[in-house]
Tab-separated table of N, CA and C in Angstrom:
chain	number	residue	atom	x	y	z
A	269	GLN	N	6.985	-6.134	-8.603
A	269	GLN	CA	7.469	-6.190	-7.310
A	269	GLN	C	6.074	-5.320	-6.385
A	270	VAL	N	6.157	-5.677	-5.081
A	270	VAL	CA	5.012	-5.155	-4.464
A	270	VAL	C	5.645	-4.169	-3.419
A	271	GLN	N	5.186	-3.033	-3.594
A	271	GLN	CA	5.562	-2.236	-2.543
A	271	GLN	C	4.529	-1.554	-1.493
A	272	LEU	N	4.778	-1.264	-0.357
A	272	LEU	CA	3.689	-0.471	0.359
A	272	LEU	C	4.656	0.652	1.034
A	273	VAL	N	4.273	1.834	0.741
A	273	VAL	CA	5.255	2.932	1.431
A	273	VAL	C	4.411	3.725	2.259
A	274	GLU	N	4.700	3.804	3.486
A	274	GLU	CA	3.931	4.409	4.422
A	274	GLU	C	4.458	5.940	4.580
A	275	SER	N	3.675	6.823	5.299
A	275	SER	CA	4.100	8.148	5.619
A	275	SER	C	3.209	8.577	6.522
A	276	GLY	N	3.642	9.775	7.177
A	276	GLY	CA	2.926	10.547	8.131
A	276	GLY	C	3.174	10.378	9.540
A	277	GLY	N	4.064	9.541	9.694
A	277	GLY	CA	4.481	9.182	11.332
A	277	GLY	C	5.439	10.519	11.547
A	278	ASP	N	4.937	10.893	13.092
A	278	ASP	CA	5.600	12.250	13.414
A	278	ASP	C	5.595	11.955	15.041
A	279	MET	N	6.230	13.026	15.707
A	279	MET	CA	6.149	13.119	17.059
A	279	MET	C	4.910	14.054	17.481
A	280	VAL	N	4.144	13.877	18.517
A	280	VAL	CA	2.945	14.684	18.440
A	280	VAL	C	2.764	14.812	20.120
A	281	GLN	N	2.043	15.689	20.739
A	281	GLN	CA	1.566	15.638	22.150
A	281	GLN	C	0.621	15.078	22.311
A	282	ALA	N	0.370	14.335	23.678
A	282	ALA	CA	-0.859	13.715	23.973
A	282	ALA	C	-2.189	14.524	23.427
A	283	GLY	N	-3.122	13.900	23.107
A	283	GLY	CA	-4.200	14.728	22.590
A	283	GLY	C	-4.350	14.963	21.290
A	284	GLY	N	-3.235	14.909	20.686
A	284	GLY	CA	-3.220	15.531	19.017
A	284	GLY	C	-3.691	14.245	18.241
A	285	SER	N	-3.405	14.787	16.866
A	285	SER	CA	-3.796	14.026	15.854
A	285	SER	C	-2.741	13.728	14.743
A	286	LEU	N	-2.703	12.464	14.270
A	286	LEU	CA	-2.050	12.302	13.024
A	286	LEU	C	-2.751	11.230	11.920
A	287	ARG	N	-2.413	11.573	10.603
A	287	ARG	CA	-2.894	10.816	9.764
A	287	ARG	C	-1.644	9.947	8.955
A	288	LEU	N	-1.950	8.445	8.915
A	288	LEU	CA	-0.817	7.735	8.215
A	288	LEU	C	-1.242	7.509	7.129
A	289	SER	N	-0.636	7.346	5.982
A	289	SER	CA	-1.087	6.929	4.630
A	289	SER	C	-0.058	5.742	4.083
A	290	CYS	N	-0.661	4.924	3.327
A	290	CYS	CA	0.104	3.696	2.981
A	290	CYS	C	-0.239	3.501	1.305
A	291	ALA	N	0.688	3.789	0.715
A	291	ALA	CA	0.519	3.908	-0.990
A	291	ALA	C	0.974	2.483	-1.506
A	292	ALA	N	0.186	1.764	-2.135
A	292	ALA	CA	0.570	0.314	-2.515
A	292	ALA	C	0.802	0.453	-4.143
A	293	SER	N	1.744	-0.490	-4.487
A	293	SER	CA	1.739	-0.685	-6.106
A	293	SER	C	2.195	-2.371	-6.018
A	294	GLY	N	1.963	-2.877	-7.133
A	294	GLY	CA	2.194	-4.315	-7.332
A	294	GLY	C	0.963	-5.050	-6.984
A	295	ILE	N	0.208	-4.850	-6.436
A	295	ILE	CA	-0.891	-5.660	-6.204
A	295	ILE	C	-2.232	-5.147	-6.731
A	296	ILE	N	-3.402	-5.841	-6.702
A	296	ILE	CA	-4.594	-5.465	-7.234
A	296	ILE	C	-5.099	-4.798	-5.918
A	297	PHE	N	-5.181	-3.780	-5.872
A	297	PHE	CA	-5.531	-3.182	-4.515
A	297	PHE	C	-6.981	-3.152	-4.107
A	298	GLY	N	-7.757	-3.123	-5.359
A	298	GLY	CA	-9.356	-3.028	-4.970
A	298	GLY	C	-9.801	-4.359	-4.471
A	299	THR	N	-9.201	-5.689	-4.550
A	299	THR	CA	-9.284	-6.719	-4.102
A	299	THR	C	-8.613	-7.241	-2.673
A	300	SER	N	-7.785	-6.076	-2.178
A	300	SER	CA	-6.845	-6.536	-1.070
A	300	SER	C	-7.261	-5.912	0.166
A	301	ASP	N	-7.187	-6.984	1.052
A	301	ASP	CA	-7.492	-6.503	2.522
A	301	ASP	C	-6.396	-5.566	3.042
A	302	MET	N	-6.575	-4.723	3.639
A	302	MET	CA	-5.404	-3.705	4.003
A	302	MET	C	-5.606	-3.708	5.547
A	303	GLY	N	-4.329	-3.477	6.064
A	303	GLY	CA	-4.642	-3.061	7.759
A	303	GLY	C	-3.420	-2.288	8.264
A	304	TRP	N	-3.369	-1.937	9.313
A	304	TRP	CA	-2.358	-1.151	10.130
A	304	TRP	C	-2.021	-2.278	11.338
A	305	TYR	N	-0.748	-2.325	11.640
A	305	TYR	CA	-0.007	-2.911	12.800
A	305	TYR	C	0.807	-1.817	13.471
A	306	ARG	N	1.183	-2.263	14.664
A	306	ARG	CA	2.066	-1.412	15.362
A	306	ARG	C	3.007	-2.287	16.225
A	307	GLN	N	3.997	-1.758	16.715
A	307	GLN	CA	5.050	-2.381	17.333
A	307	GLN	C	5.614	-1.374	18.329
A	308	ALA	N	5.565	-1.485	19.475
A	308	ALA	CA	6.106	-0.571	20.416
A	308	ALA	C	7.519	-1.364	21.022
A	309	PRO	N	8.247	-0.618	21.563
A	309	PRO	CA	9.693	-1.408	21.891
A	309	PRO	C	9.551	-2.275	22.958
A	310	GLY	N	10.024	-3.730	22.939
A	310	GLY	CA	9.958	-4.868	23.750
A	310	GLY	C	8.444	-5.378	23.813
A	311	LYS	N	7.595	-5.098	22.660
A	311	LYS	CA	6.569	-5.612	22.620
A	311	LYS	C	6.161	-6.272	21.362
A	312	GLN	N	5.282	-7.402	21.258
A	312	GLN	CA	4.929	-7.761	19.968
A	312	GLN	C	3.997	-7.086	19.079
A	313	ARG	N	4.170	-7.085	17.808
A	313	ARG	CA	3.416	-6.385	16.741
A	313	ARG	C	1.958	-6.825	16.935
A	314	GLU	N	1.172	-5.601	16.876
A	314	GLU	CA	-0.313	-6.098	17.200
A	314	GLU	C	-0.864	-5.499	16.027
A	315	LEU	N	-2.249	-5.890	15.732
A	315	LEU	CA	-3.192	-5.372	14.831
A	315	LEU	C	-3.763	-4.226	15.380
A	316	VAL	N	-3.823	-3.169	14.527
A	316	VAL	CA	-4.672	-2.102	15.034
A	316	VAL	C	-6.109	-1.715	14.439
A	317	ALA	N	-5.902	-1.832	13.110
A	317	ALA	CA	-7.130	-2.009	12.218
A	317	ALA	C	-7.127	-2.386	10.946
A	318	ASN	N	-8.116	-3.157	10.513
A	318	ASN	CA	-7.946	-3.331	8.916
A	318	ASN	C	-9.083	-3.318	8.218
A	319	ILE	N	-9.320	-2.965	7.151
A	319	ILE	CA	-10.486	-2.770	6.072
A	319	ILE	C	-10.344	-3.997	5.133
A	320	SER	N	-11.375	-4.473	5.041
A	320	SER	CA	-11.432	-5.461	3.751
A	320	SER	C	-11.743	-5.051	2.500
A	321	SER	N	-11.697	-5.707	1.338
A	321	SER	CA	-11.971	-5.100	0.081
A	321	SER	C	-13.498	-4.871	-0.091
A	322	SER	N	-14.557	-5.182	0.782
A	322	SER	CA	-15.842	-5.014	1.032
A	322	SER	C	-16.067	-4.028	2.020
A	323	TYR	N	-15.001	-3.079	2.386
A	323	TYR	CA	-14.981	-2.016	3.346
A	323	TYR	C	-15.529	-2.449	4.999
A	324	ARG	N	-15.296	-3.830	5.301
A	324	ARG	CA	-15.515	-4.005	6.462
A	324	ARG	C	-14.315	-3.836	7.236
A	325	ARG	N	-14.659	-3.258	8.674
A	325	ARG	CA	-13.544	-2.774	9.173
A	325	ARG	C	-13.540	-3.226	10.796
A	326	TYR	N	-12.280	-3.638	10.972
A	326	TYR	CA	-12.056	-4.185	12.488
A	326	TYR	C	-11.177	-3.144	13.150
A	327	TYR	N	-11.545	-2.848	14.420
A	327	TYR	CA	-10.442	-2.003	15.247
A	327	TYR	C	-9.884	-2.711	16.678
A	328	ALA	N	-8.673	-2.720	17.037
A	328	ALA	CA	-8.508	-3.201	18.355
A	328	ALA	C	-9.346	-2.537	19.411
A	329	ASP	N	-9.514	-2.868	20.613
A	329	ASP	CA	-10.412	-2.142	21.707
A	329	ASP	C	-9.580	-0.937	21.981
A	330	SER	N	-8.311	-1.056	22.037
A	330	SER	CA	-7.607	0.104	22.676
A	330	SER	C	-7.512	1.304	21.621
A	331	VAL	N	-8.125	1.481	20.430
A	331	VAL	CA	-8.067	2.401	19.462
A	331	VAL	C	-9.627	2.635	19.102
A	332	LYS	N	-10.566	2.061	19.711
A	332	LYS	CA	-11.710	2.281	19.144
A	332	LYS	C	-12.504	3.593	19.599
A	333	GLY	N	-12.831	4.203	18.568
A	333	GLY	CA	-13.469	5.563	18.828
A	333	GLY	C	-12.278	6.513	18.960
A	334	ARG	N	-11.145	6.305	18.413
A	334	ARG	CA	-10.192	7.494	18.243
A	334	ARG	C	-9.545	7.269	16.968
A	335	PHE	N	-9.588	6.021	16.309
A	335	PHE	CA	-8.981	5.651	15.197
A	335	PHE	C	-9.969	5.497	14.088
A	336	THR	N	-9.398	5.706	12.885
A	336	THR	CA	-10.362	5.400	11.604
A	336	THR	C	-9.675	5.260	10.667
A	337	ILE	N	-9.903	3.709	10.137
A	337	ILE	CA	-9.290	3.318	8.848
A	337	ILE	C	-10.053	3.645	7.599
A	338	PHE	N	-9.693	4.077	6.480
A	338	PHE	CA	-10.244	4.365	5.382
A	338	PHE	C	-9.355	3.961	4.106
A	339	ARG	N	-9.873	3.732	3.133
A	339	ARG	CA	-9.148	3.444	1.811
A	339	ARG	C	-9.644	4.176	0.637
A	340	ASP	N	-8.945	4.521	-0.303
A	340	ASP	CA	-9.278	5.065	-1.779
A	340	ASP	C	-8.638	4.166	-2.779
A	341	ASN	N	-9.602	3.379	-3.234
A	341	ASN	CA	-9.169	2.487	-4.344
A	341	ASN	C	-8.722	3.100	-5.461
A	342	ALA	N	-9.063	4.548	-5.853
A	342	ALA	CA	-8.272	5.129	-6.993
A	342	ALA	C	-7.093	5.583	-7.058
A	343	LYS	N	-6.472	5.806	-5.454
A	343	LYS	CA	-5.484	6.326	-5.336
A	343	LYS	C	-4.336	4.809	-4.636
A	344	ASN	N	-4.885	3.715	-4.770
A	344	ASN	CA	-4.312	2.490	-4.151
A	344	ASN	C	-3.728	3.031	-2.979
A	345	THR	N	-4.345	3.582	-2.209
A	345	THR	CA	-3.870	4.275	-0.605
A	345	THR	C	-5.096	3.728	0.465
A	346	VAL	N	-4.308	3.200	1.621
A	346	VAL	CA	-5.133	3.103	2.898
A	346	VAL	C	-4.503	4.282	3.744
A	347	TYR	N	-5.524	4.884	4.642
A	347	TYR	CA	-5.214	5.623	5.463
A	347	TYR	C	-5.633	5.056	7.074
A	348	LEU	N	-5.038	5.858	8.082
A	348	LEU	CA	-5.300	5.580	9.416
A	348	LEU	C	-5.375	7.000	10.114
A	349	GLN	N	-6.411	7.458	10.306
A	349	GLN	CA	-6.558	8.816	11.166
A	349	GLN	C	-6.717	8.382	12.339
A	350	MET	N	-5.984	8.962	13.219
A	350	MET	CA	-5.661	8.780	14.731
A	350	MET	C	-5.877	9.917	15.359
A	351	ASN	N	-6.815	10.171	16.099
A	351	ASN	CA	-7.235	11.243	16.956
A	351	ASN	C	-7.094	10.782	18.489
A	352	SER	N	-6.847	12.174	19.381
A	352	SER	CA	-6.625	11.687	20.603
A	352	SER	C	-5.621	10.638	21.205
A	353	LEU	N	-4.504	11.332	20.447
A	353	LEU	CA	-3.267	10.144	20.603
A	353	LEU	C	-2.910	10.257	22.300
A	354	LYS	N	-2.398	9.088	22.431
A	354	LYS	CA	-2.072	8.935	23.878
A	354	LYS	C	-0.379	8.218	23.946
A	355	PRO	N	0.028	8.593	24.873
A	355	PRO	CA	1.731	8.051	25.119
A	355	PRO	C	1.713	6.605	24.745
A	356	GLU	N	0.771	5.885	24.869
A	356	GLU	CA	0.695	4.382	24.893
A	356	GLU	C	0.673	4.136	23.274
A	357	ASP	N	0.156	4.939	22.413
A	357	ASP	CA	0.102	4.740	21.048
A	357	ASP	C	1.493	4.956	20.237
A	358	THR	N	2.400	5.356	21.149
A	358	THR	CA	3.702	5.481	20.514
A	358	THR	C	4.179	4.110	20.025
A	359	ALA	N	4.408	3.834	18.875
A	359	ALA	CA	5.175	2.641	18.277
A	359	ALA	C	5.560	2.863	16.788
A	360	VAL	N	5.986	1.877	16.277
A	360	VAL	CA	6.288	1.915	14.746
A	360	VAL	C	5.016	1.301	14.180
A	361	TYR	N	4.552	2.023	13.156
A	361	TYR	CA	3.135	1.685	12.529
A	361	TYR	C	3.566	0.792	11.123
A	362	TYR	N	2.888	-0.164	10.973
A	362	TYR	CA	3.251	-0.826	9.671
A	362	TYR	C	2.145	-1.000	8.807
A	363	CYS	N	2.145	-0.939	7.560
A	363	CYS	CA	1.094	-1.246	6.535
A	363	CYS	C	1.012	-2.686	6.281
A	364	ASN	N	-0.201	-3.370	6.054
A	364	ASN	CA	-0.181	-4.669	5.816
A	364	ASN	C	-1.009	-4.947	4.497
A	365	ALA	N	-0.726	-5.678	3.822
A	365	ALA	CA	-1.655	-5.982	2.635
A	365	ALA	C	-1.887	-7.544	2.410
A	366	ASP	N	-3.123	-7.725	2.318
A	366	ASP	CA	-3.167	-9.397	1.932
A	366	ASP	C	-3.845	-9.238	0.615
A	367	GLY	N	-3.120	-9.531	-0.529
A	367	GLY	CA	-3.727	-9.565	-2.065
A	367	GLY	C	-2.850	-10.147	-2.620
A	368	VAL	N	-3.723	-9.956	-4.088
A	368	VAL	CA	-3.158	-10.409	-5.259
A	368	VAL	C	-2.109	-9.784	-5.918
A	369	ARG	N	-0.942	-10.547	-6.365
A	369	ARG	CA	0.103	-9.753	-6.588
A	369	ARG	C	-0.285	-9.623	-8.353
A	370	GLN	N	0.048	-8.359	-8.820
A	370	GLN	CA	-0.387	-8.038	-10.324
A	370	GLN	C	0.746	-8.807	-11.155
A	371	TRP	N	0.088	-9.384	-12.450
A	371	TRP	CA	0.581	-10.065	-13.387
A	371	TRP	C	1.132	-11.414	-13.064
A	372	VAL	N	0.990	-11.787	-11.571
A	372	VAL	CA	1.588	-13.058	-11.134
A	372	VAL	C	0.486	-13.805	-10.770
A	373	GLY	N	-0.454	-13.415	-10.171
A	373	GLY	CA	-1.934	-13.694	-9.897
A	373	GLY	C	-1.766	-14.672	-8.468
A	374	THR	N	-0.659	-14.763	-7.604
A	374	THR	CA	-0.767	-15.325	-6.445
A	374	THR	C	-1.218	-14.300	-5.287
A	375	ARG	N	-1.779	-14.872	-4.372
A	375	ARG	CA	-2.280	-14.127	-3.153
A	375	ARG	C	-1.175	-14.275	-1.942
A	376	ASP	N	-0.712	-13.315	-1.210
A	376	ASP	CA	0.166	-13.099	-0.305
A	376	ASP	C	0.071	-12.105	0.550
A	377	THR	N	0.976	-11.914	1.619
A	377	THR	CA	0.825	-10.855	2.672
A	377	THR	C	2.133	-10.086	2.503
A	378	TYR	N	1.786	-8.929	2.386
A	378	TYR	CA	3.190	-7.943	2.194
A	378	TYR	C	3.013	-6.873	3.424
A	379	TRP	N	4.317	-6.461	3.685
A	379	TRP	CA	4.448	-5.226	4.670
A	379	TRP	C	5.143	-4.114	4.331
A	380	GLY	N	4.834	-3.154	4.866
A	380	GLY	CA	5.694	-1.839	4.512
A	380	GLY	C	6.876	-1.789	5.535
A	381	GLN	N	7.695	-0.754	5.207
A	381	GLN	CA	8.996	-0.657	5.892
A	381	GLN	C	8.511	-0.063	7.740
A	382	GLY	N	7.552	0.766	7.581
A	382	GLY	CA	7.126	1.153	9.056
A	382	GLY	C	7.217	2.763	9.148
A	383	THR	N	6.504	3.229	9.937
A	383	THR	CA	6.717	4.798	10.257
A	383	THR	C	6.634	5.077	11.612
A	384	GLN	N	7.314	5.817	12.208
A	384	GLN	CA	7.630	6.054	13.704
A	384	GLN	C	6.329	7.086	14.237
A	385	VAL	N	5.775	6.518	15.182
A	385	VAL	CA	4.882	7.575	15.699
A	385	VAL	C	5.019	7.637	17.361
A	386	THR	N	5.353	9.056	17.502
A	386	THR	CA	5.737	9.067	18.979
A	386	THR	C	4.854	10.170	19.701
A	387	VAL	N	4.039	9.805	20.757
A	387	VAL	CA	3.190	10.834	21.449
A	387	VAL	C	3.691	10.904	22.718
A	388	SER	N	4.060	12.219	22.936
A	388	SER	CA	4.651	12.776	24.304
A	388	SER	C	3.513	13.328	25.324
A	389	SER	N	3.669	12.809	26.653
A	389	SER	CA	2.757	13.565	27.590
A	389	SER	C	2.719	14.867	27.875
């Protein structure tokens, strides 16, 4: 069974910082591409940042220079460091994995349950 467990969501004032964590199990983490998406009320889910198994990073224009994605393969965890938060960053943040399931060998896409980030002005 694949599990992606997010943590770190909170309520913070504009200009503040948060670090989200996503602990993965059931996939071969080192060969997985990992990402963070977010969905605000009434809006579509959007890609915030991702990091490939070879450490290539992508950021949405709206978060460039403020957010950093990084991974710790020894801990099977991907992080999203969010600085200079704005009210428009308010959303549920979802961890995403594109990886090979352990013991099964199939590649698929998996999602966490989400963690709420609220930024007040």
